[in-house]
C-alpha cells in the first residue's frame, strides 16, 4: 500500500461515523476538477503501513472506521489485505472508488469485504471522456454501477461532483438512466481549491444545484445535495 496521506479524524467522510481517512497514491483518471491532484501520480508513501496501524490501534474506542480514499484505492495491489487488517482491528471500512477496477470491486462486494462503498459517477456514459480527462473503460464503470445496485451485502452511495463547464442537464438524464433503483445518489457542488488539477472549473450556484437536484429526483432517482 502506498499511503500518500492520512487525515486523523473526520466527521464528514464516513456517513454517521467517526473515522480517519487514508489517501492512497495514484489514480487512473485525470478529472480536471480533482482536488487531490498532488497524489494522483506515483508519489512516494508519506507513512508506512506499520506506522498507520500503530496509529489506528491507538484510536480503538475513539474512531468507528477508516475511509480509504485516493487517488484510486483499488489500484493498490494489496488493498484487500489492507481492508481485512483494518477490520481485524475492529474498525469499519469505507471505500471511495471511481468504479473503473470492476473485477476487484466485484470481489470486495460479493465477499462483503468492506462496509460501505462510495462510488463516483463522473457523468453520463457519453460524458465520461471529457469529465475524466482521458481514456476510460466506461463499460467497467457501468458494470460497477449495476453491481452495487443489484447486491445487498455492502451499503453504498453514488455521487457526482457537479462542474458547470463539464455537466449539463442532458448528462444528468444519462446518469439517471444508470441509477434507477439505486439506494442513494448525491450531487456535490464543485468548489475551487488551490490543489485543483486544471484551472478554469466552475461550480453551479446553490440555487442551480437545488434545481438540478429536483430535476434528477423528477427522473426517479433518490437524489440529495451535499455541500450546499
Ligand atoms: S477526482 Fe478523478 S483524478 Fe482525482 S482522485 Fe478522483 S478519480 Fe482520480
PDB file of C-alpha atoms and ligand atoms in Angstrom:
ATOM      1  CA  UNK A   1       0.000   0.000   0.000  1.00  0.00           C
ATOM      2  CA  UNK A   2       1.219   3.424  -0.915  1.00  0.00           C
ATOM      3  CA  UNK A   3      -0.314   5.776   1.618  1.00  0.00           C
ATOM      4  CA  UNK A   4       0.101   9.337   0.385  1.00  0.00           C
ATOM      5  CA  UNK A   5      -1.700  10.960   3.289  1.00  0.00           C
ATOM      6  CA  UNK A   6      -3.648  10.390   6.497  1.00  0.00           C
ATOM      7  CA  UNK A   7      -6.365  12.575   7.937  1.00  0.00           C
ATOM      8  CA  UNK A   8      -6.523  11.507  11.541  1.00  0.00           C
ATOM      9  CA  UNK A   9     -10.122  12.490  12.250  1.00  0.00           C
ATOM     10  CA  UNK A  10     -13.194  13.224  10.161  1.00  0.00           C
ATOM     11  CA  UNK A  11     -16.912  13.519  10.841  1.00  0.00           C
ATOM     12  CA  UNK A  12     -17.670  14.096   7.158  1.00  0.00           C
ATOM     13  CA  UNK A  13     -16.107  11.275   5.167  1.00  0.00           C
ATOM     14  CA  UNK A  14     -17.958   8.274   6.640  1.00  0.00           C
ATOM     15  CA  UNK A  15     -21.734   8.796   6.927  1.00  0.00           C
ATOM     16  CA  UNK A  16     -22.863   8.696  10.572  1.00  0.00           C
ATOM     17  CA  UNK A  17     -19.474   7.550  11.861  1.00  0.00           C
ATOM     18  CA  UNK A  18     -16.266   8.981  13.248  1.00  0.00           C
ATOM     19  CA  UNK A  19     -13.341   7.967  11.102  1.00  0.00           C
ATOM     20  CA  UNK A  20      -9.867   8.644   9.833  1.00  0.00           C
ATOM     21  CA  UNK A  21      -9.138   8.824   6.117  1.00  0.00           C
ATOM     22  CA  UNK A  22      -6.275   7.176   4.278  1.00  0.00           C
ATOM     23  CA  UNK A  23      -5.367   8.662   0.892  1.00  0.00           C
ATOM     24  CA  UNK A  24      -3.723   6.187  -1.449  1.00  0.00           C
ATOM     25  CA  UNK A  25      -1.255   7.307  -4.102  1.00  0.00           C
ATOM     26  CA  UNK A  26      -2.010   7.149  -7.816  1.00  0.00           C
ATOM     27  CA  UNK A  27      -5.113   7.384  -9.977  1.00  0.00           C
ATOM     28  CA  UNK A  28      -6.006   6.123 -13.452  1.00  0.00           C
ATOM     29  CA  UNK A  29      -8.291   9.139 -14.107  1.00  0.00           C
ATOM     30  CA  UNK A  30      -7.319  12.777 -14.649  1.00  0.00           C
ATOM     31  CA  UNK A  31     -10.503  14.637 -13.754  1.00  0.00           C
ATOM     32  CA  UNK A  32      -9.873  18.353 -14.376  1.00  0.00           C
ATOM     33  CA  UNK A  33     -11.726  19.207 -11.146  1.00  0.00           C
ATOM     34  CA  UNK A  34      -9.678  16.800  -8.982  1.00  0.00           C
ATOM     35  CA  UNK A  35      -8.659  18.484  -5.762  1.00  0.00           C
ATOM     36  CA  UNK A  36      -6.255  15.704  -4.756  1.00  0.00           C
ATOM     37  CA  UNK A  37      -4.056  16.383  -7.756  1.00  0.00           C
ATOM     38  CA  UNK A  38      -0.883  16.170  -5.673  1.00  0.00           C
ATOM     39  CA  UNK A  39      -1.399  12.437  -5.083  1.00  0.00           C
ATOM     40  CA  UNK A  40      -2.760  11.133  -8.387  1.00  0.00           C
ATOM     41  CA  UNK A  41       0.712  10.483  -9.755  1.00  0.00           C
ATOM     42  CA  UNK A  42       3.151   7.916  -8.498  1.00  0.00           C
ATOM     43  CA  UNK A  43       4.177   9.818  -5.372  1.00  0.00           C
ATOM     44  CA  UNK A  44       6.158   8.186  -2.561  1.00  0.00           C
ATOM     45  CA  UNK A  45       4.453   6.931   0.604  1.00  0.00           C
ATOM     46  CA  UNK A  46       4.025   9.522   3.319  1.00  0.00           C
ATOM     47  CA  UNK A  47       3.693   6.875   6.008  1.00  0.00           C
ATOM     48  CA  UNK A  48       4.256   3.131   6.124  1.00  0.00           C
ATOM     49  CA  UNK A  49       1.563   0.547   6.809  1.00  0.00           C
ATOM     50  CA  UNK A  50       3.199  -0.222  10.149  1.00  0.00           C
ATOM     51  CA  UNK A  51       3.003   3.432  11.163  1.00  0.00           C
ATOM     52  CA  UNK A  52      -0.616   3.583  10.052  1.00  0.00           C
ATOM     53  CA  UNK A  53      -1.614   0.529  12.076  1.00  0.00           C
ATOM     54  CA  UNK A  54       0.258   1.829  15.109  1.00  0.00           C
ATOM     55  CA  UNK A  55      -1.867   4.982  14.821  1.00  0.00           C
ATOM     56  CA  UNK A  56      -5.077   3.020  14.214  1.00  0.00           C
ATOM     57  CA  UNK A  57      -4.649   0.726  17.197  1.00  0.00           C
ATOM     58  CA  UNK A  58      -4.158   3.824  19.372  1.00  0.00           C
ATOM     59  CA  UNK A  59      -7.622   5.023  18.206  1.00  0.00           C
ATOM     60  CA  UNK A  60      -9.570   1.958  19.324  1.00  0.00           C
ATOM     61  CA  UNK A  61     -12.728   3.103  21.092  1.00  0.00           C
ATOM     62  CA  UNK A  62     -12.339   6.607  19.640  1.00  0.00           C
ATOM     63  CA  UNK A  63     -12.935   6.040  15.938  1.00  0.00           C
ATOM     64  CA  UNK A  64     -15.576   3.831  14.320  1.00  0.00           C
ATOM     65  CA  UNK A  65     -13.980   3.356  10.962  1.00  0.00           C
ATOM     66  CA  UNK A  66     -11.449   4.040   8.240  1.00  0.00           C
ATOM     67  CA  UNK A  67     -12.202   5.677   4.888  1.00  0.00           C
ATOM     68  CA  UNK A  68      -9.904   4.538   2.137  1.00  0.00           C
ATOM     69  CA  UNK A  69      -9.784   7.237  -0.482  1.00  0.00           C
ATOM     70  CA  UNK A  70      -7.400   8.447  -3.125  1.00  0.00           C
ATOM     71  CA  UNK A  71      -6.341   8.611  -5.825  1.00  0.00           C
ATOM     72  CA  UNK A  72      -7.992   5.337  -6.745  1.00  0.00           C
ATOM     73  CA  UNK A  73      -7.560   2.858  -3.874  1.00  0.00           C
ATOM     74  CA  UNK A  74      -8.336  -0.221  -5.970  1.00  0.00           C
ATOM     75  CA  UNK A  75      -5.110   0.316  -7.932  1.00  0.00           C
ATOM     76  CA  UNK A  76      -3.204  -0.816  -4.839  1.00  0.00           C
ATOM     77  CA  UNK A  77      -2.221  -4.469  -5.296  1.00  0.00           C
ATOM     78  CA  UNK A  78      -2.693  -5.303  -1.591  1.00  0.00           C
ATOM     79  CA  UNK A  79      -5.869  -3.286  -0.975  1.00  0.00           C
ATOM     80  CA  UNK A  80      -7.914  -6.339   0.048  1.00  0.00           C
ATOM     81  CA  UNK A  81      -5.349  -7.453   2.650  1.00  0.00           C
ATOM     82  CA  UNK A  82      -5.256  -3.887   3.926  1.00  0.00           C
ATOM     83  CA  UNK A  83      -9.053  -3.805   4.354  1.00  0.00           C
ATOM     84  CA  UNK A  84      -9.037  -7.142   6.116  1.00  0.00           C
ATOM     85  CA  UNK A  85      -6.337  -5.998   8.533  1.00  0.00           C
ATOM     86  CA  UNK A  86      -8.353  -2.883   9.397  1.00  0.00           C
ATOM     87  CA  UNK A  87     -11.465  -4.941  10.087  1.00  0.00           C
ATOM     88  CA  UNK A  88      -9.473  -7.401  12.164  1.00  0.00           C
ATOM     89  CA  UNK A  89      -8.584  -4.481  14.416  1.00  0.00           C
ATOM     90  CA  UNK A  90     -12.320  -3.898  14.877  1.00  0.00           C
ATOM     91  CA  UNK A  91     -12.913  -0.912  12.593  1.00  0.00           C
ATOM     92  CA  UNK A  92     -15.461  -0.381   9.838  1.00  0.00           C
ATOM     93  CA  UNK A  93     -14.103   0.149   6.315  1.00  0.00           C
ATOM     94  CA  UNK A  94     -15.444   2.602   3.763  1.00  0.00           C
ATOM     95  CA  UNK A  95     -14.080   2.584   0.225  1.00  0.00           C
ATOM     96  CA  UNK A  96     -14.117   5.575  -2.136  1.00  0.00           C
ATOM     97  CA  UNK A  97     -13.724   4.481  -5.750  1.00  0.00           C
ATOM     98  CA  UNK A  98     -14.155   5.658  -9.317  1.00  0.00           C
ATOM     99  CA  UNK A  99     -15.524   2.203 -10.202  1.00  0.00           C
ATOM    100  CA  UNK A 100     -13.078   1.519 -13.018  1.00  0.00           C
ATOM    101  CA  UNK A 101     -11.443  -1.546 -11.402  1.00  0.00           C
ATOM    102  CA  UNK A 102     -14.583  -3.588 -11.733  1.00  0.00           C
ATOM    103  CA  UNK A 103     -13.253  -7.096 -11.015  1.00  0.00           C
ATOM    104  CA  UNK A 104     -11.614  -6.019  -7.782  1.00  0.00           C
ATOM    105  CA  UNK A 105     -14.759  -4.187  -6.698  1.00  0.00           C
ATOM    106  CA  UNK A 106     -16.805  -7.284  -7.551  1.00  0.00           C
ATOM    107  CA  UNK A 107     -14.665  -9.439  -5.260  1.00  0.00           C
ATOM    108  CA  UNK A 108     -14.876  -6.922  -2.410  1.00  0.00           C
ATOM    109  CA  UNK A 109     -18.639  -6.512  -2.697  1.00  0.00           C
ATOM    110  CA  UNK A 110     -19.589 -10.110  -3.369  1.00  0.00           C
ATOM    111  CA  UNK A 111     -17.476 -11.299  -0.438  1.00  0.00           C
ATOM    112  CA  UNK A 112     -18.622  -8.429   1.823  1.00  0.00           C
ATOM    113  CA  UNK A 113     -15.031  -7.307   2.484  1.00  0.00           C
ATOM    114  CA  UNK A 114     -15.931  -3.717   3.351  1.00  0.00           C
ATOM    115  CA  UNK A 115     -18.861  -1.944   4.983  1.00  0.00           C
ATOM    116  CA  UNK A 116     -19.618   0.985   2.701  1.00  0.00           C
ATOM    117  CA  UNK A 117     -18.738   1.929  -0.874  1.00  0.00           C
ATOM    118  CA  UNK A 118     -18.950   5.491  -2.205  1.00  0.00           C
ATOM    119  CA  UNK A 119     -18.653   5.357  -5.970  1.00  0.00           C
ATOM    120  CA  UNK A 120     -18.193   8.377  -8.211  1.00  0.00           C
ATOM    121  CA  UNK A 121     -20.411   8.599 -11.264  1.00  0.00           C
ATOM    122  CA  UNK A 122     -18.467  11.170 -13.209  1.00  0.00           C
ATOM    123  CA  UNK A 123     -21.025  11.753 -15.947  1.00  0.00           C
ATOM    124  CA  UNK A 124     -23.359  10.096 -18.427  1.00  0.00           C
ATOM    125  CA  UNK A 125     -21.621   7.347 -20.458  1.00  0.00           C
ATOM    126  CA  UNK A 126     -21.071   9.792 -23.317  1.00  0.00           C
ATOM    127  CA  UNK A 127     -19.650  12.436 -20.990  1.00  0.00           C
ATOM    128  CA  UNK A 128     -17.013  10.260 -19.320  1.00  0.00           C
ATOM    129  CA  UNK A 129     -14.152  11.073 -21.665  1.00  0.00           C
ATOM    130  CA  UNK A 130     -14.173  14.825 -21.052  1.00  0.00           C
ATOM    131  CA  UNK A 131     -15.038  14.517 -17.366  1.00  0.00           C
ATOM    132  CA  UNK A 132     -12.187  12.119 -16.578  1.00  0.00           C
ATOM    133  CA  UNK A 133      -9.565  13.795 -18.693  1.00  0.00           C
ATOM    134  CA  UNK A 134      -8.786  10.863 -20.968  1.00  0.00           C
ATOM    135  CA  UNK A 135      -9.443   7.299 -21.992  1.00  0.00           C
ATOM    136  CA  UNK A 136     -11.601   5.397 -19.558  1.00  0.00           C
ATOM    137  CA  UNK A 137     -13.080   1.909 -19.701  1.00  0.00           C
ATOM    138  CA  UNK A 138     -16.649   3.161 -19.401  1.00  0.00           C
ATOM    139  CA  UNK A 139     -18.081  -0.362 -19.571  1.00  0.00           C
ATOM    140  CA  UNK A 140     -16.189  -1.288 -16.388  1.00  0.00           C
ATOM    141  CA  UNK A 141     -17.712   1.735 -14.665  1.00  0.00           C
ATOM    142  CA  UNK A 142     -21.212   0.793 -15.862  1.00  0.00           C
ATOM    143  CA  UNK A 143     -20.685  -2.771 -14.630  1.00  0.00           C
ATOM    144  CA  UNK A 144     -19.664  -1.427 -11.223  1.00  0.00           C
ATOM    145  CA  UNK A 145     -22.823   0.690 -11.023  1.00  0.00           C
ATOM    146  CA  UNK A 146     -25.010  -2.326 -11.849  1.00  0.00           C
ATOM    147  CA  UNK A 147     -23.105  -4.455  -9.361  1.00  0.00           C
ATOM    148  CA  UNK A 148     -23.673  -2.060  -6.463  1.00  0.00           C
ATOM    149  CA  UNK A 149     -27.363  -1.618  -7.248  1.00  0.00           C
ATOM    150  CA  UNK A 150     -28.036  -5.338  -7.593  1.00  0.00           C
ATOM    151  CA  UNK A 151     -26.245  -6.636  -4.481  1.00  0.00           C
ATOM    152  CA  UNK A 152     -27.331  -6.417  -0.843  1.00  0.00           C
ATOM    153  CA  UNK A 153     -24.128  -7.202   1.052  1.00  0.00           C
ATOM    154  CA  UNK A 154     -22.481  -3.789   1.254  1.00  0.00           C
ATOM    155  CA  UNK A 155     -24.101  -0.416   1.855  1.00  0.00           C
ATOM    156  CA  UNK A 156     -23.295   2.167  -0.802  1.00  0.00           C
ATOM    157  CA  UNK A 157     -23.863   5.544  -2.370  1.00  0.00           C
ATOM    158  CA  UNK A 158     -23.220   7.126  -5.749  1.00  0.00           C
ATOM    159  CA  UNK A 159     -22.085  10.702  -6.115  1.00  0.00           C
ATOM    160  CA  UNK A 160     -21.223  13.247  -8.763  1.00  0.00           C
ATOM    161  CA  UNK A 161     -19.135  16.376  -8.330  1.00  0.00           C
ATOM    162  CA  UNK A 162     -21.041  18.846 -10.479  1.00  0.00           C
ATOM    163  CA  UNK A 163     -18.959  21.205 -12.617  1.00  0.00           C
ATOM    164  CA  UNK A 164     -20.626  23.863 -14.737  1.00  0.00           C
ATOM    165  CA  UNK A 165     -18.285  23.577 -17.716  1.00  0.00           C
ATOM    166  CA  UNK A 166     -18.428  19.743 -17.717  1.00  0.00           C
ATOM    167  CA  UNK A 167     -22.043  18.863 -16.879  1.00  0.00           C
ATOM    168  CA  UNK A 168     -25.367  19.902 -18.334  1.00  0.00           C
ATOM    169  CA  UNK A 169     -28.917  18.642 -17.849  1.00  0.00           C
ATOM    170  CA  UNK A 170     -28.646  16.000 -20.535  1.00  0.00           C
ATOM    171  CA  UNK A 171     -25.696  14.436 -18.689  1.00  0.00           C
ATOM    172  CA  UNK A 172     -27.971  14.031 -15.683  1.00  0.00           C
ATOM    173  CA  UNK A 173     -30.630  12.370 -17.814  1.00  0.00           C
ATOM    174  CA  UNK A 174     -27.966   9.852 -18.817  1.00  0.00           C
ATOM    175  CA  UNK A 175     -26.865   9.386 -15.201  1.00  0.00           C
ATOM    176  CA  UNK A 176     -30.476   8.966 -14.042  1.00  0.00           C
ATOM    177  CA  UNK A 177     -30.931   6.143 -16.549  1.00  0.00           C
ATOM    178  CA  UNK A 178     -27.988   4.351 -14.917  1.00  0.00           C
ATOM    179  CA  UNK A 179     -29.103   4.924 -11.326  1.00  0.00           C
ATOM    180  CA  UNK A 180     -32.698   3.706 -11.406  1.00  0.00           C
ATOM    181  CA  UNK A 181     -33.183   1.688  -8.217  1.00  0.00           C
ATOM    182  CA  UNK A 182     -30.018   2.978  -6.524  1.00  0.00           C
ATOM    183  CA  UNK A 183     -30.235   3.446  -2.749  1.00  0.00           C
ATOM    184  CA  UNK A 184     -28.854   6.976  -2.709  1.00  0.00           C
ATOM    185  CA  UNK A 185     -27.221   9.467  -5.013  1.00  0.00           C
ATOM    186  CA  UNK A 186     -25.559  12.739  -4.014  1.00  0.00           C
ATOM    187  CA  UNK A 187     -24.832  15.794  -6.101  1.00  0.00           C
ATOM    188  CA  UNK A 188     -21.764  17.533  -4.749  1.00  0.00           C
ATOM    189  CA  UNK A 189     -21.205  21.172  -5.598  1.00  0.00           C
ATOM    190  CA  UNK A 190     -17.796  21.810  -7.161  1.00  0.00           C
ATOM    191  CA  UNK A 191     -15.746  24.210  -5.083  1.00  0.00           C
ATOM    192  CA  UNK A 192     -12.496  25.733  -6.201  1.00  0.00           C
ATOM    193  CA  UNK A 193      -9.316  24.837  -4.334  1.00  0.00           C
ATOM    194  CA  UNK A 194      -5.649  25.667  -4.814  1.00  0.00           C
ATOM    195  CA  UNK A 195      -4.874  21.994  -5.498  1.00  0.00           C
ATOM    196  CA  UNK A 196      -7.360  21.556  -8.363  1.00  0.00           C
ATOM    197  CA  UNK A 197      -5.809  19.711 -11.329  1.00  0.00           C
ATOM    198  CA  UNK A 198      -6.836  22.190 -14.036  1.00  0.00           C
ATOM    199  CA  UNK A 199      -7.764  25.792 -13.562  1.00  0.00           C
ATOM    200  CA  UNK A 200     -10.999  27.103 -15.083  1.00  0.00           C
ATOM    201  CA  UNK A 201     -13.564  24.772 -13.493  1.00  0.00           C
ATOM    202  CA  UNK A 202     -16.620  26.477 -12.115  1.00  0.00           C
ATOM    203  CA  UNK A 203     -19.393  25.312  -9.819  1.00  0.00           C
ATOM    204  CA  UNK A 204     -23.137  25.830 -10.145  1.00  0.00           C
ATOM    205  CA  UNK A 205     -24.751  28.232  -7.661  1.00  0.00           C
ATOM    206  CA  UNK A 206     -26.703  26.922  -4.651  1.00  0.00           C
ATOM    207  CA  UNK A 207     -29.999  27.674  -6.425  1.00  0.00           C
ATOM    208  CA  UNK A 208     -28.855  25.950  -9.608  1.00  0.00           C
ATOM    209  CA  UNK A 209     -27.796  22.905  -7.573  1.00  0.00           C
ATOM    210  CA  UNK A 210     -31.209  22.759  -5.888  1.00  0.00           C
ATOM    211  CA  UNK A 211     -32.921  22.961  -9.269  1.00  0.00           C
ATOM    212  CA  UNK A 212     -30.688  20.224 -10.642  1.00  0.00           C
ATOM    213  CA  UNK A 213     -31.429  18.004  -7.654  1.00  0.00           C
ATOM    214  CA  UNK A 214     -35.199  18.419  -8.187  1.00  0.00           C
ATOM    215  CA  UNK A 215     -34.690  17.646 -11.871  1.00  0.00           C
ATOM    216  CA  UNK A 216     -32.851  14.384 -11.069  1.00  0.00           C
ATOM    217  CA  UNK A 217     -35.448  13.433  -8.446  1.00  0.00           C
ATOM    218  CA  UNK A 218     -38.105  14.005 -11.096  1.00  0.00           C
ATOM    219  CA  UNK A 219     -36.315  11.398 -13.193  1.00  0.00           C
ATOM    220  CA  UNK A 220     -36.950   8.808 -10.461  1.00  0.00           C
ATOM    221  CA  UNK A 221     -33.599   8.828  -8.636  1.00  0.00           C
ATOM    222  CA  UNK A 222     -33.213   9.140  -4.851  1.00  0.00           C
ATOM    223  CA  UNK A 223     -31.078  12.239  -5.132  1.00  0.00           C
ATOM    224  CA  UNK A 224     -29.834  14.640  -2.432  1.00  0.00           C
ATOM    225  CA  UNK A 225     -27.434  17.542  -2.281  1.00  0.00           C
ATOM    226  CA  UNK A 226     -24.119  17.576  -0.484  1.00  0.00           C
ATOM    227  CA  UNK A 227     -22.103  20.692   0.285  1.00  0.00           C
ATOM    228  CA  UNK A 228     -24.933  23.146  -0.499  1.00  0.00           C
TER     229      UNK A 228
HETATM  230  S1  LIG B   1     -11.211  13.138  -8.834  1.00  0.00           S
HETATM  231 FE1  LIG B   1     -10.650  11.893 -10.618  1.00  0.00          FE
HETATM  232  S2  LIG B   1      -8.424  12.125 -10.839  1.00  0.00           S
HETATM  233 FE2  LIG B   1      -8.967  12.817  -8.773  1.00  0.00          FE
HETATM  234  S3  LIG B   1      -8.691  11.036  -7.483  1.00  0.00           S
HETATM  235 FE3  LIG B   1     -10.855  11.059  -8.080  1.00  0.00          FE
HETATM  236  S4  LIG B   1     -10.968   9.790  -9.930  1.00  0.00           S
HETATM  237 FE4  LIG B   1      -8.792  10.299  -9.595  1.00  0.00          FE
END
